[in-house]
mmCIF file of C-alpha atoms in Angstrom:
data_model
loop_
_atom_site.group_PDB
_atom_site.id
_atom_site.type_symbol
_atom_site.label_atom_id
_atom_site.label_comp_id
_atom_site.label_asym_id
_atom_site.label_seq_id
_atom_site.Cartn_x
_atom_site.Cartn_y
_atom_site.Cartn_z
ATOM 1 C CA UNK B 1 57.820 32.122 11.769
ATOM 2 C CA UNK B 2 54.198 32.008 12.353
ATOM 3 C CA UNK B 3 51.678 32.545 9.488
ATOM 4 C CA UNK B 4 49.087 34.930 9.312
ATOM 5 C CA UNK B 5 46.054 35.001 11.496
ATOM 6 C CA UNK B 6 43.032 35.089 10.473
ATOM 7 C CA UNK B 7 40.272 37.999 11.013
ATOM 8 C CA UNK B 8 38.426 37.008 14.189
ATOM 9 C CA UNK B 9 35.418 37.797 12.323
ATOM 10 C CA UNK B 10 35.668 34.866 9.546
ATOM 11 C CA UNK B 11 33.751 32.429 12.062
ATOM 12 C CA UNK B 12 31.195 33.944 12.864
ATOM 13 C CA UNK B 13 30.901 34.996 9.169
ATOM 14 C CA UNK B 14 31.009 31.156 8.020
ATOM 15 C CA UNK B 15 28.472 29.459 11.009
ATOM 16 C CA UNK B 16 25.901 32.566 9.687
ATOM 17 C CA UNK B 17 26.067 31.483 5.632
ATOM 18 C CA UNK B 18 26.115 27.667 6.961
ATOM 19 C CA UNK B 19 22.919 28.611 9.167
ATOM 20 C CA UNK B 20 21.548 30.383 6.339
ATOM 21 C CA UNK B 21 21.754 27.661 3.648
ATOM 22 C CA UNK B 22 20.224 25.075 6.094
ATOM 23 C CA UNK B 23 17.039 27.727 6.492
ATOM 24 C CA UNK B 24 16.873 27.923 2.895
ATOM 25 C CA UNK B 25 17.332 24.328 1.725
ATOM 26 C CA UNK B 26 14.264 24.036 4.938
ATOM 27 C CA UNK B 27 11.697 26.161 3.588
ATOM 28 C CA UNK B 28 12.099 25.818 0.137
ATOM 29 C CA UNK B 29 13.759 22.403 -0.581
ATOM 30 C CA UNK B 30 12.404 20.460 2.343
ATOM 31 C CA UNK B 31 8.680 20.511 1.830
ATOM 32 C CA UNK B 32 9.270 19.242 -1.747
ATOM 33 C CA UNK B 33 11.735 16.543 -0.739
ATOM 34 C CA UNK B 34 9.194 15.770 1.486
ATOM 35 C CA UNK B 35 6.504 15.512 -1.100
ATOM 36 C CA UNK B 36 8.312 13.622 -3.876
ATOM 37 C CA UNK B 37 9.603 11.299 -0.756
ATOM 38 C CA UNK B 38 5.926 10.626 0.422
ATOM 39 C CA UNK B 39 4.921 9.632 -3.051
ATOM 40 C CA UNK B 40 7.523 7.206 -3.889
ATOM 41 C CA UNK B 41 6.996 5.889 -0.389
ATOM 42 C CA UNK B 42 3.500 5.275 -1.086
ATOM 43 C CA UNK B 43 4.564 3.344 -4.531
ATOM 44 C CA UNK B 44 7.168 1.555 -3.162
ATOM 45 C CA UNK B 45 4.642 0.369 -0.015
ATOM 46 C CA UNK B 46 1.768 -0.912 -2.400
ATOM 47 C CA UNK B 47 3.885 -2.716 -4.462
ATOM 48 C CA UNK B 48 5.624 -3.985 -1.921
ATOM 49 C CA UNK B 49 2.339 -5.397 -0.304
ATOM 50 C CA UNK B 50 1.331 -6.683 -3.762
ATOM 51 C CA UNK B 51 4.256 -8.900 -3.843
ATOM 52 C CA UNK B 52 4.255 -10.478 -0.756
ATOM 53 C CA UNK B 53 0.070 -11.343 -1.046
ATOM 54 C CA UNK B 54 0.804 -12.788 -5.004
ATOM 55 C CA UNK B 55 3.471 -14.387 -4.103
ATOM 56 C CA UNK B 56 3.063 -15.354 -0.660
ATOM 57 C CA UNK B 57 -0.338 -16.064 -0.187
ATOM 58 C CA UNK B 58 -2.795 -16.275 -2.615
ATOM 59 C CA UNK B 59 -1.250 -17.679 -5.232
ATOM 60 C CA UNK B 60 -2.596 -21.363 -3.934
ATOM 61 C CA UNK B 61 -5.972 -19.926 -2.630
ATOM 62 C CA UNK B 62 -8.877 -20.690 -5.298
ATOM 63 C CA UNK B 63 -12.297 -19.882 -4.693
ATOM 64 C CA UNK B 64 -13.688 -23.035 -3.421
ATOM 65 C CA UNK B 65 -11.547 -22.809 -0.888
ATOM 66 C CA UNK B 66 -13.157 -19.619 0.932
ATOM 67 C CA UNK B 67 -16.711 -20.274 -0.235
ATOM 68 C CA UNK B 68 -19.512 -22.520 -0.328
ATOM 69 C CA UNK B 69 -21.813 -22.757 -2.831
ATOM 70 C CA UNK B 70 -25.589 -24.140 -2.340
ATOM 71 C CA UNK B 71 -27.652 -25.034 -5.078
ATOM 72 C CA UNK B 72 -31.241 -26.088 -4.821
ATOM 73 C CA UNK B 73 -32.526 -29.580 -6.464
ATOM 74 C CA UNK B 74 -32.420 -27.853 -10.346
ATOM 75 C CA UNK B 75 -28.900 -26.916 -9.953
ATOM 76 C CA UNK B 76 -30.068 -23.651 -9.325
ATOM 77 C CA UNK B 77 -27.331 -21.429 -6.906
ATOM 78 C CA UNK B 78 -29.429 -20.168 -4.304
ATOM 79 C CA UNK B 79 -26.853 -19.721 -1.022
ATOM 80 C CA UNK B 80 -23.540 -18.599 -1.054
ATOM 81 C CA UNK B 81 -21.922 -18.859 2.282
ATOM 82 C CA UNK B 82 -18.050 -17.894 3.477
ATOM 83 C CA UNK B 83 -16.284 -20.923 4.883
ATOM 84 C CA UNK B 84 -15.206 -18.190 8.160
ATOM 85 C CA UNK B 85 -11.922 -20.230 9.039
ATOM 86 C CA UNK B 86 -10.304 -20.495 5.934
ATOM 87 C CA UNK B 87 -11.223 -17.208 5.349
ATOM 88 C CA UNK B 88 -9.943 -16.285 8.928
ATOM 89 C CA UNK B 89 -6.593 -18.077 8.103
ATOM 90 C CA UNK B 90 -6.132 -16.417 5.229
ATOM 91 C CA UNK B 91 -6.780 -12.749 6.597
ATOM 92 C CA UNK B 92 -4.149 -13.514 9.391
ATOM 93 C CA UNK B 93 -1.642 -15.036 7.075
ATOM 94 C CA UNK B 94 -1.642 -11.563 4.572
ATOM 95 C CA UNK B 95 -1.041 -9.692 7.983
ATOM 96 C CA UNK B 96 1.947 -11.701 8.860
ATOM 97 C CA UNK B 97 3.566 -11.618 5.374
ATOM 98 C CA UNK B 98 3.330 -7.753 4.992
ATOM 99 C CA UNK B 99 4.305 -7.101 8.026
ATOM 100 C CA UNK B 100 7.462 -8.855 7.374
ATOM 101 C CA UNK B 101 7.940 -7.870 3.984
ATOM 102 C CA UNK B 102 6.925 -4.120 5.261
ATOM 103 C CA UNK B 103 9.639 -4.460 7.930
ATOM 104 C CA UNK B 104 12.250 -5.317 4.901
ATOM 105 C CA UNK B 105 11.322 -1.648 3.251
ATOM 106 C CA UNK B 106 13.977 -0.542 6.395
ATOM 107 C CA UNK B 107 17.017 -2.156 5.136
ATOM 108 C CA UNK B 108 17.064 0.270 2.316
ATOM 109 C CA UNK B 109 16.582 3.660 1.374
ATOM 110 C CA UNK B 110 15.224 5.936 -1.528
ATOM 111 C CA UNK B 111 17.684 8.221 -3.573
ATOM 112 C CA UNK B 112 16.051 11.220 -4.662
ATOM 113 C CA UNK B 113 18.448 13.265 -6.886
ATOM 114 C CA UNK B 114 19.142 16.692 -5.904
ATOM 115 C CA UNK B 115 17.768 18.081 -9.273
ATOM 116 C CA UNK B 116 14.193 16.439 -9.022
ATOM 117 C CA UNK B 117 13.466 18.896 -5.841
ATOM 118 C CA UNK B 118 14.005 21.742 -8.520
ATOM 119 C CA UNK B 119 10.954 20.763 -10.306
ATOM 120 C CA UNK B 120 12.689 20.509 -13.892
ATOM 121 C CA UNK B 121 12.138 18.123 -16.454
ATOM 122 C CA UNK B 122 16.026 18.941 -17.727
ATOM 123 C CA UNK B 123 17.554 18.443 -14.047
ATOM 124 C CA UNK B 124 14.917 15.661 -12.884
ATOM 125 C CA UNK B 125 17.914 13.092 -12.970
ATOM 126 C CA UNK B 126 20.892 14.870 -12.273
ATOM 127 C CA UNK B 127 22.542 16.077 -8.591
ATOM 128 C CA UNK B 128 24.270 13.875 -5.758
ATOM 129 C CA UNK B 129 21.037 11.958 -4.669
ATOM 130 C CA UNK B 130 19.288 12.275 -1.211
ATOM 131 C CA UNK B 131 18.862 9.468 0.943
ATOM 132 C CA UNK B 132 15.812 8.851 2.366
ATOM 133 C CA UNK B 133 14.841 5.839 5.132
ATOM 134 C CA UNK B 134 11.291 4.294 4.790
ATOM 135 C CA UNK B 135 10.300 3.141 8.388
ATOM 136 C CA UNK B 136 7.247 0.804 8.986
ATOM 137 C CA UNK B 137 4.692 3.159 11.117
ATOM 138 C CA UNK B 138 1.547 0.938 12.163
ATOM 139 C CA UNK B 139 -0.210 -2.238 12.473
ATOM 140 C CA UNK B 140 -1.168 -3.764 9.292
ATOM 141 C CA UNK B 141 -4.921 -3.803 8.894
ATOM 142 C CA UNK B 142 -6.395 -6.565 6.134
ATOM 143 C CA UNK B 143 -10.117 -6.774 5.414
ATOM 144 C CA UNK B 144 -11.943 -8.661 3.078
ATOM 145 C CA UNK B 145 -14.773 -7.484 0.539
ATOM 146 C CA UNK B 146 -16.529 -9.884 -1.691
ATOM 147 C CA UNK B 147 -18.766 -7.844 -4.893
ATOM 148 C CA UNK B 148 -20.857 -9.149 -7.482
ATOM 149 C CA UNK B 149 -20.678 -7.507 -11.261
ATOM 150 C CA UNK B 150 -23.209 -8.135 -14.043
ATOM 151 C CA UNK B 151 -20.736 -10.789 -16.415
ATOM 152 C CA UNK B 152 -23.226 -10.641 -19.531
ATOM 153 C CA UNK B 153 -26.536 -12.379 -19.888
ATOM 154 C CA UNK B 154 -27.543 -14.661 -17.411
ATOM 155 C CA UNK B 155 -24.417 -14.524 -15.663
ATOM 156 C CA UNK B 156 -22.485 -13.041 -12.970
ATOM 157 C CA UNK B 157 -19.071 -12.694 -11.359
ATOM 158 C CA UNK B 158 -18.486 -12.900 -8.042
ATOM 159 C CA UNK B 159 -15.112 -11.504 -6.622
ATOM 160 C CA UNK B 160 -13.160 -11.538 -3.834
ATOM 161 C CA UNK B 161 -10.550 -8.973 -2.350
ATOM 162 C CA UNK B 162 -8.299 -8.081 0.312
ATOM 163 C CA UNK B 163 -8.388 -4.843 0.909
ATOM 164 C CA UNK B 164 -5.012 -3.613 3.044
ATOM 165 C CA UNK B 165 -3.908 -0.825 4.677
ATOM 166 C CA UNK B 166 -0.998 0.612 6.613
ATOM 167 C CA UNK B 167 1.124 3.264 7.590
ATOM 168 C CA UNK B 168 4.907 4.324 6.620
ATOM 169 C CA UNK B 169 7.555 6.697 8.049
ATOM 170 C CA UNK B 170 9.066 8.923 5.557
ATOM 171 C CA UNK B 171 12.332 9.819 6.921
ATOM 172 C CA UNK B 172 14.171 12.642 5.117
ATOM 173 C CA UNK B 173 16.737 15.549 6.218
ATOM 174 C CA UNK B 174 15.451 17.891 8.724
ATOM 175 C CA UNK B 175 11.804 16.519 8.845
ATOM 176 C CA UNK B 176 10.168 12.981 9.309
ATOM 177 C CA UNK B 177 6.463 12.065 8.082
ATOM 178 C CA UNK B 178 3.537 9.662 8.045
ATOM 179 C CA UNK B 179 2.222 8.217 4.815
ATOM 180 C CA UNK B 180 -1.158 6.110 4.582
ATOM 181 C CA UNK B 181 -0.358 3.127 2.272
ATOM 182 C CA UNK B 182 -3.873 1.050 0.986
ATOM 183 C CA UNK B 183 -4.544 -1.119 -1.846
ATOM 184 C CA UNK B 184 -7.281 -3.652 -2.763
ATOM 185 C CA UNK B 185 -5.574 -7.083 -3.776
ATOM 186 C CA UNK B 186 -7.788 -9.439 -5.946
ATOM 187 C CA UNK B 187 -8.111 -13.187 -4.057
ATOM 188 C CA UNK B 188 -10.541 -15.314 -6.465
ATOM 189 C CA UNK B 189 -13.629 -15.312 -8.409
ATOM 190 C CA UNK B 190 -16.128 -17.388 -10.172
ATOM 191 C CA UNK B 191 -18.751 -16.954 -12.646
ATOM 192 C CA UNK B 192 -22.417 -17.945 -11.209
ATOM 193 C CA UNK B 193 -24.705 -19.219 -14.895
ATOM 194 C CA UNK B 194 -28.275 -18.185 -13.575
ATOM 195 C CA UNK B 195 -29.729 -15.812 -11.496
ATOM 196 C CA UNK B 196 -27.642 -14.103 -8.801
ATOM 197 C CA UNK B 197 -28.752 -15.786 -5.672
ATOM 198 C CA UNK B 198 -31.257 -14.379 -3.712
ATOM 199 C CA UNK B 199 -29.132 -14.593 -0.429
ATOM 200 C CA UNK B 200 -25.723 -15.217 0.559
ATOM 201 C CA UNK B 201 -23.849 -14.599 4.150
ATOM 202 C CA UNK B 202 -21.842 -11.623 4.056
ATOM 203 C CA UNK B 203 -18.290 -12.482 3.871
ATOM 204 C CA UNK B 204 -17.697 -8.537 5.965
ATOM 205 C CA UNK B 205 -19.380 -10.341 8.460
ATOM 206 C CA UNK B 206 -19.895 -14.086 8.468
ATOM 207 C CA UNK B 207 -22.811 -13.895 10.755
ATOM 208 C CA UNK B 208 -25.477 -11.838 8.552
ATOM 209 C CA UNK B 209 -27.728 -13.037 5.576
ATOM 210 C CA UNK B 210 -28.264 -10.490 3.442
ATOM 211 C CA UNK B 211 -30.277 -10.105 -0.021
ATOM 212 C CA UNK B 212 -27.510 -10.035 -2.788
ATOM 213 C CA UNK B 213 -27.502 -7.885 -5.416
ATOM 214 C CA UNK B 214 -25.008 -7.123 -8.726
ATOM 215 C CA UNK B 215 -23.392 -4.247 -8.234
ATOM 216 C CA UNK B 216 -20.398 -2.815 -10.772
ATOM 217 C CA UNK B 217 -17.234 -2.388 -8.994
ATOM 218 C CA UNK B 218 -15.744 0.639 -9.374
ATOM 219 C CA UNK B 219 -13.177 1.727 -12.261
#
């Protein structure tokens, strides 16, 4: 004895209230998924570049080591110049580690829970949690800056940075995205007793004397 069939019309009914949820969970949960994804992304990169210059690279660099400092026959500093290869070395060394550490971010994924995308305080950790694949996107781009800031009287600072930047792939259901990761990484510094020198070679570009002058770094 065979059971009873069921209504031909219970298929199509089911495929148009699957169809349905998959529109709605797109226009309304997707683009915040996609935001809170592209955030943590961008955390999750910078830190992740952070560790592998501290602890990779610069944690043996001092400043001597990137820059040489003149003095005239007082003891006066009066030329600061970049030693270019070490400097070189350095620059190409960040871009190998954080391209490998960057490469690392694929073995894992993000969980976003299912009540964060709701945008409630209450629900924020609650919900089967969304898995979401961080993909490196782009060449990894290291430059280096070098500032001077006022350090009190008579004195200044001079500092050194790296200043990275690179791109991530935010995969998440339904969509995929591009995030811009940057950070500035502090290398070394030294405080100069005396008047700023009146010239030093850039370290942005090896080849060009320029007139130095303290500036305040930004906040």
């Amino acid at each position: 004895m065979y059971g009873r069939r069921r209504p031909v019309w219970v298929i199509p009914v089911v495929i148009g209230v699957l169809i349905l949820v998959i529109i709605i969970v797109d226009r309304n949960i997707g683009p915040t998924l996609s935001e809170i994804a592209r955030t943590k992304a961008q955390l999750m990169g910078v830190e992740c570049i952070n560790k592998a210059v501290n602890e990779r690279v610069v944690r043996d660099i001092e400043y001597r080591d990137l820059v040489l400092v003149r003095t005239d026959d007082r003891g006066r500093v009066v030329l600061i110049q970049p030693n270019t290869i070490k400097i070189s070395q350095l620059m190409a060394k960040s871009s190998l580690e954080i391209a490998e550490a960057l490469d690392q971010l694929s073995e894992t994924s993000l969980g976003i829970p299912l009540g964060q995308m709701f945008g409630s305080t209450f629900l924020a950790g609650y919900g089967p949690k969304v898995r979401v694949k961080v993909i490196p996107a782009g060449t990894v781009n290291v430059d280096i800056i070098s500032k001077f800031q006022s350090a009190g009287i008579n004195q200044s600072r001079h500092l050194i940075y790296l200043k990275v930047s690179s791109k991530l792939k935010v995969v998440v259901p339904f969509s995929s995205d591009e995030v811009k990761v940057a950070t500035t990484i502090p290398v070394a510094e030294t405080i100069i007793v005396g008047d700023v020198p009146g010239m030093y070679v850039s370290l942005e570009k090896p080849n060009a004397i320029t007139r130095s002058a303290v500036q305040s770094l930004s906040p």
